[in-house]
């Protein structure tokens, strides 16, 4: 089995989204052959762009501020237009995660923004593929996907604490594992098609 390169390209304003990025990385690393790289989109160097260009999958992450991605993430997205023009990321896998202080916090808009960015690059979006939790009288806020997002991880962290909800971190680990597993399947399929 060939090695897989998974890049998590994210920005964190207050540390919550950083914790979610770490959980996504942990999930991806649990898949045999997956090598995970972290990139802070607020301070990109040439080596960071090269990692993304060579990756099998890029997972985008940003806090949700005022109903959309952070300014640092928007600047990264705009800077990625050089890759857009050359189709450098075409057919790579992509996924996303976001966090806000409110249960909803308009996180869906941010996930849609991330998936649209991926679509503009010609990338293949990997959804969460996890049923919603905490939606019956017998379920719990400790359930994975407790906020009921499908497009990616939508996490909630209270503004007055550094902690991220354990269920949201578990959900992030699930996403990282799923992206790495799908990258492995795609890589094997491409190798088989080449023979």
Short mmCIF file of C-alpha atoms in Angstrom, two decimals:
data_model
loop_
_atom_site.label_atom_id
_atom_site.label_comp_id
_atom_site.label_asym_id
_atom_site.label_seq_id
_atom_site.Cartn_x
_atom_site.Cartn_y
_atom_site.Cartn_z
CA UNK A 1 0.00 0.00 0.00
CA UNK A 2 1.41 3.40 -0.93
CA UNK A 3 1.72 6.22 1.56
CA UNK A 4 -0.97 8.88 1.67
CA UNK A 5 -0.44 12.57 2.31
CA UNK A 6 -3.20 14.38 4.19
CA UNK A 7 -2.81 18.13 4.78
CA UNK A 8 -4.91 20.02 7.29
CA UNK A 9 -4.95 23.66 6.23
CA UNK A 10 -6.55 25.69 8.98
CA UNK A 11 -6.68 28.90 10.96
CA UNK A 12 -7.53 29.28 14.63
CA UNK A 13 -8.17 32.62 16.25
CA UNK A 14 -8.47 31.62 19.93
CA UNK A 15 -7.31 27.99 20.02
CA UNK A 16 -10.62 26.14 19.70
CA UNK A 17 -10.28 25.42 15.98
CA UNK A 18 -6.67 24.37 16.59
CA UNK A 19 -7.90 21.65 18.96
CA UNK A 20 -10.36 20.45 16.33
CA UNK A 21 -7.57 20.39 13.71
CA UNK A 22 -5.50 18.24 16.09
CA UNK A 23 -8.41 15.81 16.46
CA UNK A 24 -8.85 15.61 12.67
CA UNK A 25 -5.11 14.88 12.38
CA UNK A 26 -5.33 12.16 15.05
CA UNK A 27 -8.19 10.51 13.19
CA UNK A 28 -6.33 10.58 9.89
CA UNK A 29 -3.17 9.18 11.50
CA UNK A 30 -5.17 6.17 12.71
CA UNK A 31 -5.33 4.91 9.10
CA UNK A 32 -2.36 2.82 8.01
CA UNK A 33 -0.07 4.61 5.58
CA UNK A 34 -1.49 8.10 6.24
CA UNK A 35 1.02 10.87 6.79
CA UNK A 36 -0.56 14.03 8.17
CA UNK A 37 0.81 17.53 7.80
CA UNK A 38 -0.52 20.66 9.46
CA UNK A 39 -0.48 24.05 7.75
CA UNK A 40 -1.41 27.35 9.40
CA UNK A 41 -2.99 29.34 6.59
CA UNK A 42 -2.21 32.62 8.38
CA UNK A 43 1.54 32.10 7.90
CA UNK A 44 2.14 30.13 4.71
CA UNK A 45 5.56 29.56 3.22
CA UNK A 46 6.59 27.92 -0.05
CA UNK A 47 7.02 24.55 1.70
CA UNK A 48 3.40 24.71 2.91
CA UNK A 49 2.09 25.31 -0.61
CA UNK A 50 4.25 22.43 -1.86
CA UNK A 51 2.78 20.11 0.81
CA UNK A 52 -0.74 20.98 -0.35
CA UNK A 53 0.20 20.59 -4.02
CA UNK A 54 1.54 17.08 -3.32
CA UNK A 55 -1.28 15.99 -0.99
CA UNK A 56 -3.85 13.31 -1.68
CA UNK A 57 -6.36 15.26 0.44
CA UNK A 58 -6.64 18.72 1.97
CA UNK A 59 -8.93 19.29 4.96
CA UNK A 60 -9.89 22.95 5.36
CA UNK A 61 -10.61 24.35 8.82
CA UNK A 62 -11.59 27.76 10.12
CA UNK A 63 -13.58 29.35 12.91
CA UNK A 64 -16.88 30.87 11.91
CA UNK A 65 -16.74 34.63 12.49
CA UNK A 66 -19.73 36.78 11.61
CA UNK A 67 -21.31 33.96 9.59
CA UNK A 68 -18.32 32.97 7.47
CA UNK A 69 -14.69 31.87 7.55
CA UNK A 70 -12.09 34.00 9.30
CA UNK A 71 -10.32 36.79 7.42
CA UNK A 72 -7.08 34.77 7.51
CA UNK A 73 -8.81 31.84 5.83
CA UNK A 74 -10.39 34.11 3.21
CA UNK A 75 -6.92 35.52 2.44
CA UNK A 76 -5.62 31.96 2.00
CA UNK A 77 -8.53 31.08 -0.31
CA UNK A 78 -7.79 34.12 -2.44
CA UNK A 79 -4.08 33.25 -2.55
CA UNK A 80 -4.99 29.74 -3.71
CA UNK A 81 -6.20 31.22 -7.02
CA UNK A 82 -2.78 30.52 -8.52
CA UNK A 83 -3.51 26.82 -7.96
CA UNK A 84 -7.03 27.33 -9.35
CA UNK A 85 -5.67 28.75 -12.59
CA UNK A 86 -3.39 25.75 -13.17
CA UNK A 87 -5.86 23.15 -11.77
CA UNK A 88 -3.10 22.05 -9.36
CA UNK A 89 -5.59 20.67 -6.82
CA UNK A 90 -8.01 19.13 -9.32
CA UNK A 91 -9.30 15.70 -8.22
CA UNK A 92 -7.71 15.85 -4.77
CA UNK A 93 -10.02 14.95 -1.90
CA UNK A 94 -11.25 17.79 0.31
CA UNK A 95 -13.22 18.11 3.54
CA UNK A 96 -13.86 20.77 6.14
CA UNK A 97 -14.55 21.76 9.72
CA UNK A 98 -15.52 24.87 11.59
CA UNK A 99 -16.29 26.06 15.10
CA UNK A 100 -18.24 28.89 16.68
CA UNK A 101 -19.43 29.95 20.12
CA UNK A 102 -23.11 29.33 19.36
CA UNK A 103 -24.84 26.02 18.71
CA UNK A 104 -25.74 27.11 15.18
CA UNK A 105 -23.63 30.20 14.75
CA UNK A 106 -24.23 30.06 10.99
CA UNK A 107 -21.59 27.32 10.71
CA UNK A 108 -23.45 25.74 7.79
CA UNK A 109 -22.61 28.79 5.70
CA UNK A 110 -18.92 28.35 6.50
CA UNK A 111 -19.00 24.66 5.56
CA UNK A 112 -20.76 25.57 2.32
CA UNK A 113 -18.07 28.18 1.66
CA UNK A 114 -15.35 25.55 2.19
CA UNK A 115 -17.06 23.04 -0.09
CA UNK A 116 -17.53 25.69 -2.77
CA UNK A 117 -13.83 26.59 -2.55
CA UNK A 118 -13.04 22.90 -3.07
CA UNK A 119 -15.47 22.71 -5.99
CA UNK A 120 -13.86 25.71 -7.67
CA UNK A 121 -10.55 23.87 -7.45
CA UNK A 122 -12.14 20.74 -8.97
CA UNK A 123 -11.64 18.80 -5.73
CA UNK A 124 -13.80 15.89 -4.57
CA UNK A 125 -15.64 16.70 -1.31
CA UNK A 126 -15.78 14.10 1.46
CA UNK A 127 -18.84 14.55 3.65
CA UNK A 128 -19.06 13.59 7.31
CA UNK A 129 -21.23 10.48 6.65
CA UNK A 130 -22.31 10.39 10.29
CA UNK A 131 -25.91 10.36 11.43
CA UNK A 132 -26.88 13.20 13.74
CA UNK A 133 -26.81 12.63 17.47
CA UNK A 134 -28.64 14.30 20.35
CA UNK A 135 -31.95 14.47 18.48
CA UNK A 136 -34.20 12.29 20.63
CA UNK A 137 -35.26 12.37 24.27
CA UNK A 138 -33.07 9.32 24.92
CA UNK A 139 -29.95 10.65 23.16
CA UNK A 140 -27.19 12.71 24.73
CA UNK A 141 -25.10 15.83 24.07
CA UNK A 142 -22.18 13.40 24.28
CA UNK A 143 -23.24 11.82 20.97
CA UNK A 144 -20.96 12.19 17.97
CA UNK A 145 -22.28 14.79 15.51
CA UNK A 146 -24.39 16.20 18.33
CA UNK A 147 -25.14 19.35 16.30
CA UNK A 148 -26.35 17.42 13.26
CA UNK A 149 -24.07 18.57 10.43
CA UNK A 150 -23.57 16.47 7.30
CA UNK A 151 -21.25 18.55 5.09
CA UNK A 152 -18.39 18.51 7.60
CA UNK A 153 -17.66 19.03 11.28
CA UNK A 154 -19.63 21.83 12.89
CA UNK A 155 -18.32 22.26 16.44
CA UNK A 156 -19.35 24.57 19.27
CA UNK A 157 -17.11 25.96 21.98
CA UNK A 158 -18.17 28.45 24.63
CA UNK A 159 -16.50 31.82 24.17
CA UNK A 160 -15.45 32.05 27.80
CA UNK A 161 -13.52 28.78 28.02
CA UNK A 162 -10.64 27.16 26.14
CA UNK A 163 -12.33 23.74 26.17
CA UNK A 164 -13.81 22.08 23.10
CA UNK A 165 -16.71 19.67 23.63
CA UNK A 166 -15.52 16.04 23.72
CA UNK A 167 -18.27 14.95 21.31
CA UNK A 168 -17.10 17.53 18.76
CA UNK A 169 -13.51 16.31 19.08
CA UNK A 170 -14.71 12.73 18.55
CA UNK A 171 -16.62 13.88 15.49
CA UNK A 172 -13.47 15.58 14.18
CA UNK A 173 -11.48 12.37 14.67
CA UNK A 174 -14.19 10.57 12.68
CA UNK A 175 -13.79 13.05 9.80
CA UNK A 176 -10.01 12.69 9.75
CA UNK A 177 -10.28 8.90 9.68
CA UNK A 178 -12.92 9.03 6.92
CA UNK A 179 -10.83 11.33 4.73
CA UNK A 180 -7.75 9.10 5.10
CA UNK A 181 -9.80 5.97 4.39
CA UNK A 182 -11.33 7.53 1.28
CA UNK A 183 -7.88 8.67 0.14
CA UNK A 184 -6.64 5.09 0.52
CA UNK A 185 -9.58 3.73 -1.51
CA UNK A 186 -9.07 6.35 -4.22
CA UNK A 187 -5.33 5.70 -4.38
CA UNK A 188 -5.88 1.96 -4.73
CA UNK A 189 -8.48 2.54 -7.45
CA UNK A 190 -6.18 4.81 -9.42
CA UNK A 191 -3.34 2.28 -9.13
CA UNK A 192 -5.61 -0.53 -10.35
CA UNK A 193 -6.88 1.58 -13.25
CA UNK A 194 -3.31 2.29 -14.34
CA UNK A 195 -2.58 -1.43 -14.82
#
